[in-house]
mmCIF file with all atom_site columns, C-alpha atoms in Angstrom:
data_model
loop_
_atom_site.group_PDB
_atom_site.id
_atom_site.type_symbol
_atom_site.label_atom_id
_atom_site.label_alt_id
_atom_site.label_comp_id
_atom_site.label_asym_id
_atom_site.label_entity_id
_atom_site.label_seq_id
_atom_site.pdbx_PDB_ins_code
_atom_site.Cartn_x
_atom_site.Cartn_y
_atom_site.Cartn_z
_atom_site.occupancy
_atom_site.B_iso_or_equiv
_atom_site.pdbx_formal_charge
_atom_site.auth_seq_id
_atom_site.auth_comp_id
_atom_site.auth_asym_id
_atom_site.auth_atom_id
_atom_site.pdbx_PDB_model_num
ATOM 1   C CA . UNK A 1 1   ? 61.641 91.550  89.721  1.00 72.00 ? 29  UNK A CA 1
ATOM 2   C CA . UNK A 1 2   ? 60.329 94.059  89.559  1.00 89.00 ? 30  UNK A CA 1
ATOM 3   C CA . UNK A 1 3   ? 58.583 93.665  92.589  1.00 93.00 ? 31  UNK A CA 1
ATOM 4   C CA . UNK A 1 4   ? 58.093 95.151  96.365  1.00 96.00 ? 32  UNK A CA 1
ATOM 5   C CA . UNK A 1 5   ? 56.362 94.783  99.461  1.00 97.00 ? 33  UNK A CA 1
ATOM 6   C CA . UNK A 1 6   ? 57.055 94.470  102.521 1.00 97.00 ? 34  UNK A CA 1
ATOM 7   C CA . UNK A 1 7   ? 59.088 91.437  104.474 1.00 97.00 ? 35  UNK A CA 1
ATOM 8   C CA . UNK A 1 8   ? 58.101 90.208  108.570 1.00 96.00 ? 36  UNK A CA 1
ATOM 9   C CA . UNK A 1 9   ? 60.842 87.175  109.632 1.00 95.00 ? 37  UNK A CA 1
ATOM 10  C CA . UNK A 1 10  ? 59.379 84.803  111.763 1.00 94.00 ? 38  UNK A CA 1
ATOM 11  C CA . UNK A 1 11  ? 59.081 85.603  115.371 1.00 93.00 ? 39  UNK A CA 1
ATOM 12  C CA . UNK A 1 12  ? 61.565 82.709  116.221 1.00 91.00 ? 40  UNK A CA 1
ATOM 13  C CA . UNK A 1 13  ? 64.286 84.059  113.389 1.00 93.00 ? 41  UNK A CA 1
ATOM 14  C CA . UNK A 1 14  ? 67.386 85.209  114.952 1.00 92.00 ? 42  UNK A CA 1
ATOM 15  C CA . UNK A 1 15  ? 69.670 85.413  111.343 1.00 93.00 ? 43  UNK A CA 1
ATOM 16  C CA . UNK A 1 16  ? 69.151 86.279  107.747 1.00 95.00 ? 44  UNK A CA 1
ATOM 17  C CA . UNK A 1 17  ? 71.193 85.076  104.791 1.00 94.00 ? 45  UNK A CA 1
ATOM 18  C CA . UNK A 1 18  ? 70.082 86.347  101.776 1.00 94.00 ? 46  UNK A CA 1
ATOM 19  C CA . UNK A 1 19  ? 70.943 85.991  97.948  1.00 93.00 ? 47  UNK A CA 1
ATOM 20  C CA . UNK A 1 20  ? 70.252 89.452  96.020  1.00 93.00 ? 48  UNK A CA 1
ATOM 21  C CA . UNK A 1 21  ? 71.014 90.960  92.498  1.00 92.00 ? 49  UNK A CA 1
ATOM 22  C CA . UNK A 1 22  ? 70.270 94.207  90.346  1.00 92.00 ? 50  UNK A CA 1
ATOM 23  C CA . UNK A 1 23  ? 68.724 94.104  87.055  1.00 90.00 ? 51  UNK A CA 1
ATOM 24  C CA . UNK A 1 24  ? 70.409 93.821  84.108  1.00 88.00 ? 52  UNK A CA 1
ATOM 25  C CA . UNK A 1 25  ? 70.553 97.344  82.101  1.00 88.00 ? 53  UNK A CA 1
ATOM 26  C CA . UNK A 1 26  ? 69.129 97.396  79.074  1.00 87.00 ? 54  UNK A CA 1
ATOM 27  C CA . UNK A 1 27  ? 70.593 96.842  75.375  1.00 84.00 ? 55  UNK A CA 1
ATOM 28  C CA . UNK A 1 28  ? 71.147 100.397 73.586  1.00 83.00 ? 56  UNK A CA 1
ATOM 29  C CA . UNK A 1 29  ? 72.557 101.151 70.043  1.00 75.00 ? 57  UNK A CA 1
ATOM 30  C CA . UNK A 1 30  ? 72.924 102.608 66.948  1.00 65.00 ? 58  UNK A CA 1
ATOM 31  C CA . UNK A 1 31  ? 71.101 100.181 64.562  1.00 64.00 ? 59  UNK A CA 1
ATOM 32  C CA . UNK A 1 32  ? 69.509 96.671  64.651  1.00 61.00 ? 60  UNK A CA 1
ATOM 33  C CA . UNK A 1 33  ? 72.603 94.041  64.767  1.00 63.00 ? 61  UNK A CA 1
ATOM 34  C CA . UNK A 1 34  ? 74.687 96.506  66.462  1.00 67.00 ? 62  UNK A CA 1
ATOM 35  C CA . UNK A 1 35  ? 73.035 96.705  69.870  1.00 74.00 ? 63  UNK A CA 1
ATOM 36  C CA . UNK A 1 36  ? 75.376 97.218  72.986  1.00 81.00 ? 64  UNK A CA 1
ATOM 37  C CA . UNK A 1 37  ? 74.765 95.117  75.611  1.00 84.00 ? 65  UNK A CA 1
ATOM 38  C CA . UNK A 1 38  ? 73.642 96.381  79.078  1.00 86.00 ? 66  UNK A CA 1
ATOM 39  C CA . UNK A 1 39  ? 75.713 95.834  82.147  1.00 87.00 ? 67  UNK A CA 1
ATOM 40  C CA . UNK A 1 40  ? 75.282 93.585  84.725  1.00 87.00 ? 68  UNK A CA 1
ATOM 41  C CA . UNK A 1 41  ? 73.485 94.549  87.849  1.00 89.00 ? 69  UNK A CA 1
ATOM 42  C CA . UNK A 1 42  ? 75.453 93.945  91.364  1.00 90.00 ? 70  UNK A CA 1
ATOM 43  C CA . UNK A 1 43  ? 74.917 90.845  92.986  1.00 90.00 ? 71  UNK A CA 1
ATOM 44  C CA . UNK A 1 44  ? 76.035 89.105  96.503  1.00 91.00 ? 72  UNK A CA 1
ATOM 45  C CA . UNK A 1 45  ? 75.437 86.841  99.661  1.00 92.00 ? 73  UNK A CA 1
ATOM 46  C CA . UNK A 1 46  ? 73.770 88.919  102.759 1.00 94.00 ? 74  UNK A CA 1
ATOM 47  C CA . UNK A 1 47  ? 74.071 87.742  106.707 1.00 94.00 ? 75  UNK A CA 1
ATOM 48  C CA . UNK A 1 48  ? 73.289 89.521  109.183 1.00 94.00 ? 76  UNK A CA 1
ATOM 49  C CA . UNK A 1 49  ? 71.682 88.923  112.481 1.00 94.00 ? 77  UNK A CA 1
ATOM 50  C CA . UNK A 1 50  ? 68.007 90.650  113.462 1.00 93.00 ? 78  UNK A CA 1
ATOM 51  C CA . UNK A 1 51  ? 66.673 91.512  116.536 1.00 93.00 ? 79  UNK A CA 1
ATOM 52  C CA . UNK A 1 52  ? 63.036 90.508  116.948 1.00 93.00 ? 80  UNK A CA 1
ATOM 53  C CA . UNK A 1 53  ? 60.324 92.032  116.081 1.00 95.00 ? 81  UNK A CA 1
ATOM 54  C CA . UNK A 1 54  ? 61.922 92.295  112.645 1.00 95.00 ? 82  UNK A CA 1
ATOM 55  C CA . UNK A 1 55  ? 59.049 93.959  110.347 1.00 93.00 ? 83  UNK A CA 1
ATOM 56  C CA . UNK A 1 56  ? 57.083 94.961  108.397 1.00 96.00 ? 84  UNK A CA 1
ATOM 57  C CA . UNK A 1 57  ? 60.187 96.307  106.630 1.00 96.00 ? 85  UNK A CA 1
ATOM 58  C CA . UNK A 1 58  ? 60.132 97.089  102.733 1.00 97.00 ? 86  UNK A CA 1
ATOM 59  C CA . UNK A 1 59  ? 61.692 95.446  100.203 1.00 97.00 ? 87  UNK A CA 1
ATOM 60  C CA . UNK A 1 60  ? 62.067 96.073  96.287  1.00 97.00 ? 88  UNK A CA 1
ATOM 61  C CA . UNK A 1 61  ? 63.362 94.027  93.514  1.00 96.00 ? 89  UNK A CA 1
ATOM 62  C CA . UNK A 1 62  ? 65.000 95.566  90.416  1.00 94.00 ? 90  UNK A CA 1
ATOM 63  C CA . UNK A 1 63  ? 63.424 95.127  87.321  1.00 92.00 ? 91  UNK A CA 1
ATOM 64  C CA . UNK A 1 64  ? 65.695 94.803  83.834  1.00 89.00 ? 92  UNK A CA 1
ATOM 65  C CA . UNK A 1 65  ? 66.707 98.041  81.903  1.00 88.00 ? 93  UNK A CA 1
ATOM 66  C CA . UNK A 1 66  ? 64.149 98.671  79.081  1.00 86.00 ? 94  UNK A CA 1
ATOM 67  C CA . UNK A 1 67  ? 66.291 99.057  75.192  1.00 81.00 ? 95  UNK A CA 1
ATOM 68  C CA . UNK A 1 68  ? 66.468 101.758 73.326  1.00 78.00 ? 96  UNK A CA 1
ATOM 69  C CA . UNK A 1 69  ? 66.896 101.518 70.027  1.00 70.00 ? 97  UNK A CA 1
ATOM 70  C CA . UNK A 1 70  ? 69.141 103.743 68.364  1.00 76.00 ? 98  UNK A CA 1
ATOM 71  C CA . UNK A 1 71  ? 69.586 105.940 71.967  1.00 81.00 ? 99  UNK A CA 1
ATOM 72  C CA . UNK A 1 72  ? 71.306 104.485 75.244  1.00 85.00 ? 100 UNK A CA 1
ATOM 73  C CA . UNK A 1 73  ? 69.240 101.760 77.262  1.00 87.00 ? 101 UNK A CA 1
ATOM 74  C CA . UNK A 1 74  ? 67.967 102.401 80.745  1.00 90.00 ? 102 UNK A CA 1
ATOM 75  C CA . UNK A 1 75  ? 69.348 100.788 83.643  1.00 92.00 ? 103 UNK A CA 1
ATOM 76  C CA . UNK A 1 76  ? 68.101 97.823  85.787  1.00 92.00 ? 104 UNK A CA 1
ATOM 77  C CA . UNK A 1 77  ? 66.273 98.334  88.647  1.00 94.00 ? 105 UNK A CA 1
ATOM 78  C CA . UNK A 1 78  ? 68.234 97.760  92.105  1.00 95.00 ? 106 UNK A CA 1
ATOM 79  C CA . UNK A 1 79  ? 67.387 95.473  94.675  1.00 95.00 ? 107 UNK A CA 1
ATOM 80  C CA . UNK A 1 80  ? 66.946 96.222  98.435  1.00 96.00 ? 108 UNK A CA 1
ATOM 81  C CA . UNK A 1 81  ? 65.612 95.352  101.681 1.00 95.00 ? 109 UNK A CA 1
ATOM 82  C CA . UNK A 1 82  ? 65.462 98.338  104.405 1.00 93.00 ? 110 UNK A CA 1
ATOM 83  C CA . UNK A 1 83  ? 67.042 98.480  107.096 1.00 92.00 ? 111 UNK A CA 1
ATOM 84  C CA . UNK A 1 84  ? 69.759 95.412  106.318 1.00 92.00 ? 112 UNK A CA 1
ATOM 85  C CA . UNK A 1 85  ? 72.615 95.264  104.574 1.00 93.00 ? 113 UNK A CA 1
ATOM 86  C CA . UNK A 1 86  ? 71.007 94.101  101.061 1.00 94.00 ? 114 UNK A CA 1
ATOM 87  C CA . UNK A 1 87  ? 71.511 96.501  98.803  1.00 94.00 ? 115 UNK A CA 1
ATOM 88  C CA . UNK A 1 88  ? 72.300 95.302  95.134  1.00 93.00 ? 116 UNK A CA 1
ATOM 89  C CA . UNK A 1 89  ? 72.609 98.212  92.251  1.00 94.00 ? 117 UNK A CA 1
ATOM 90  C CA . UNK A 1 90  ? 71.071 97.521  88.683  1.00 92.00 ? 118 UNK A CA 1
ATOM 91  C CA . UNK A 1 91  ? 73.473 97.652  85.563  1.00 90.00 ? 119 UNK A CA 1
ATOM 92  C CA . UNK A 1 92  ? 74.124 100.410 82.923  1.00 91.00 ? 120 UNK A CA 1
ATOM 93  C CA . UNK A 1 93  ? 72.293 100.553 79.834  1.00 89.00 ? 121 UNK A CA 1
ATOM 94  C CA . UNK A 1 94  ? 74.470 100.277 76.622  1.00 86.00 ? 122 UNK A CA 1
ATOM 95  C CA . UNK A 1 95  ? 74.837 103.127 74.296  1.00 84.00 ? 123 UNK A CA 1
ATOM 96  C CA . UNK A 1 96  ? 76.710 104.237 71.153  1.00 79.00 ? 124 UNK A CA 1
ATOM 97  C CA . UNK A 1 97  ? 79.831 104.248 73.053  1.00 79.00 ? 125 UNK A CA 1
ATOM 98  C CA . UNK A 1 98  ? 79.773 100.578 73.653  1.00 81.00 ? 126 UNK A CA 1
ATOM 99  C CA . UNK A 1 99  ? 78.286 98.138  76.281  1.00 85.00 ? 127 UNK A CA 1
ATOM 100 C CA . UNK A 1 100 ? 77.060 99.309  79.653  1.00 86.00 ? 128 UNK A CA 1
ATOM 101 C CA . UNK A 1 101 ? 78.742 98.999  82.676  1.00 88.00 ? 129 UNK A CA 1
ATOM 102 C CA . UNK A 1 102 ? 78.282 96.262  85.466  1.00 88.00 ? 130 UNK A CA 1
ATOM 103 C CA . UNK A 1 103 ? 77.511 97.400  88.687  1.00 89.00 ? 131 UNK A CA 1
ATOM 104 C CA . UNK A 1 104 ? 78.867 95.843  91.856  1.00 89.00 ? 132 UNK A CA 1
ATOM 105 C CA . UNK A 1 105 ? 77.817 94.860  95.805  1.00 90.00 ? 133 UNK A CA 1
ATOM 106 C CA . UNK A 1 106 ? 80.666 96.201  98.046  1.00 86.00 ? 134 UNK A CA 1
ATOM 107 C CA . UNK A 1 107 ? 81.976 93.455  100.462 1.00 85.00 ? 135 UNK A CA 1
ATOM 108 C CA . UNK A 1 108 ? 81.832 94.434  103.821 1.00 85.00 ? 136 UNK A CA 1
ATOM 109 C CA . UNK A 1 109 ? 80.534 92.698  107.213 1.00 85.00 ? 137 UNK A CA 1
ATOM 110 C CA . UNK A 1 110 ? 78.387 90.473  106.352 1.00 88.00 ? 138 UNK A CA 1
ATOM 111 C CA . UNK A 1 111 ? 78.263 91.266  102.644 1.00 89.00 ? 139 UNK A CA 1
ATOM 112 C CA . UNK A 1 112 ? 80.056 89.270  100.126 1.00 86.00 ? 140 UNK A CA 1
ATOM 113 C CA . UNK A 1 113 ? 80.124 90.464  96.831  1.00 85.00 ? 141 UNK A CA 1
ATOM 114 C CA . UNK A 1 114 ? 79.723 88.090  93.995  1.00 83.00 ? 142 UNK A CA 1
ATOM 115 C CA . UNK A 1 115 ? 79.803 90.450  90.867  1.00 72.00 ? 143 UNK A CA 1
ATOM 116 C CA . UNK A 1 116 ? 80.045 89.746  87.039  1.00 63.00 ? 144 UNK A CA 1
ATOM 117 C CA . UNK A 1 117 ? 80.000 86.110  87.892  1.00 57.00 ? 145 UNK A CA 1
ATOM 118 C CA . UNK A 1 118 ? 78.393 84.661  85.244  1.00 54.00 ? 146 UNK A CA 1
ATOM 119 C CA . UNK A 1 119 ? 77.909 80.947  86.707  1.00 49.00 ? 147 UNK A CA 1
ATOM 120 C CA . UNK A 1 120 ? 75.419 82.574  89.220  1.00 51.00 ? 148 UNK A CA 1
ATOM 121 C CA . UNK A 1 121 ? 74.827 86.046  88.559  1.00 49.00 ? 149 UNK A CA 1
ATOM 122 C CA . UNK A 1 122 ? 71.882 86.226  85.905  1.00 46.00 ? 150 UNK A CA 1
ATOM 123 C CA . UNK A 1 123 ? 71.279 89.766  85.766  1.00 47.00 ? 151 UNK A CA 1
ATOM 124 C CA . UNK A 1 124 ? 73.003 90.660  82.945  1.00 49.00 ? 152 UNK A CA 1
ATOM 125 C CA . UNK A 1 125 ? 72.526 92.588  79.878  1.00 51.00 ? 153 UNK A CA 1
ATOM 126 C CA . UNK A 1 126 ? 72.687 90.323  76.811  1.00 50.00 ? 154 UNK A CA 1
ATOM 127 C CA . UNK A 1 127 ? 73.102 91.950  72.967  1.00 49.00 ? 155 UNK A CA 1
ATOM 128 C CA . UNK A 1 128 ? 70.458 90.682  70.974  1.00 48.00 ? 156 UNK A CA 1
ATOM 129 C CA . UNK A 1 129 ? 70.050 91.312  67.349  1.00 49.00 ? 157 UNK A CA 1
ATOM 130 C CA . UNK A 1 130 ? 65.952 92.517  67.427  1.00 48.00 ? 158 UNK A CA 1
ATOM 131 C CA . UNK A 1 131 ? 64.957 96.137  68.674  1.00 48.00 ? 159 UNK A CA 1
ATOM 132 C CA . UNK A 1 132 ? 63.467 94.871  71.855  1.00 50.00 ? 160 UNK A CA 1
ATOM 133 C CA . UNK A 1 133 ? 66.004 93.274  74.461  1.00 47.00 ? 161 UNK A CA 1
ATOM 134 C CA . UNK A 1 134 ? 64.666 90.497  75.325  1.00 50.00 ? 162 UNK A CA 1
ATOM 135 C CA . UNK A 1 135 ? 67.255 88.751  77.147  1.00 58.00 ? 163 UNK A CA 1
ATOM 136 C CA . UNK A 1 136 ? 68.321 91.148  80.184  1.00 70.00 ? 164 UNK A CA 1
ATOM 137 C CA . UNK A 1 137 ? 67.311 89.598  83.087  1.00 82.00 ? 165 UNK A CA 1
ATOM 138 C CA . UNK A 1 138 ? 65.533 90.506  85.975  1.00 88.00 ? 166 UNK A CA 1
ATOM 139 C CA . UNK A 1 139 ? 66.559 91.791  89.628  1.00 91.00 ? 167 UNK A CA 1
ATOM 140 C CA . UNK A 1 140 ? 66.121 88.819  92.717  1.00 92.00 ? 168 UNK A CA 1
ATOM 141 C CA . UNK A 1 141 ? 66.208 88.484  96.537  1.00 94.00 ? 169 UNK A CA 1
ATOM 142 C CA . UNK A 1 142 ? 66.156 85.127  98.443  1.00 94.00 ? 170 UNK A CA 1
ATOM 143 C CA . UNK A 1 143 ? 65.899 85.529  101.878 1.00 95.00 ? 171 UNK A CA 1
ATOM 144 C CA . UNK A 1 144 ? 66.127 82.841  104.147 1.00 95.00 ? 172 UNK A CA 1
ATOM 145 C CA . UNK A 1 145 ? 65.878 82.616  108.040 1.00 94.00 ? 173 UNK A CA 1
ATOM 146 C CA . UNK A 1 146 ? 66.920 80.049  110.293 1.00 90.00 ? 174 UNK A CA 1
ATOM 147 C CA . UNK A 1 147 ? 64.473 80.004  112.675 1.00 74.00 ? 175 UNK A CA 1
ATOM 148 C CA . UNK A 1 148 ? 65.912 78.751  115.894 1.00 61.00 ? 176 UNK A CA 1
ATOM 149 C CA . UNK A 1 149 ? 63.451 78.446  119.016 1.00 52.00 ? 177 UNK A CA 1
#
């Protein structure tokens, strides 16, 4: 991320399974060397069966929250694909207060939520010591179809 556009399956693509996460929010503070991370953005596993012809349908990824140096950082970006069940919210940016807050995918049919994970969730707001955050990490969505014929 960031990105969008829009997403056709392949005419002989009967399921999607897809791999999605927010951004990470963006590092916020009072000084340099006392940054407050952002929060990590929601992340999770998607399947869900389509019915053909499935698209043009849009899609966006989140980007990471920008810092913000001695105010609160912005959020990530969230990722999405409409209509589906991917929907993945972007993380908090951190502020005075403290860090920012992780956001989370809801489990539900064909949703399983994988959130502050931090073997495979990368979008997460990491403190760094310089007034630009350069280590929150950027939204994603892998989508893969089986295509059966």
């Amino acid at each position: 991320g960031p990105a969008s556009g829009n997403f056709t399956a392949d005419p002989a693509t009967n399921l999607i399974v897809a791999y999605a996460g927010g951004g990470g929010g963006g590092q916020g503070g009072q000084t340099p060397g006392a940054q407050s991370p952002g929060g990590r953005g929601g992340s999770g596993y998607f399947f869900f069966p389509v019915t053909q012809p499935y698209g043009p349908h849009p899609y966006s990824v989140g980007g990471r929250g920008g810092a913000n140096n001695p105010q609160s950082g912005t959020p990530g970006g969230s990722t999405s694909l409409t209509p589906s069940p991917i929907s993945a919210p972007g993380g908090a940016g951190g502020n005075n207060a403290g860090p920012g807050a992780n956001n989370s995918v809801s489990p539900g049919t064909g949703v399983l939520g994988i959130n502050n994970n931090q073997l495979i969730n990368g979008s997460e707001g990491l403190p760094v010591t310089q007034p630009e955050d350069t280590k929150s990490v950027d939204g994603y969505l892998y989508i893969y179809e089986n295509i059966l014929s």
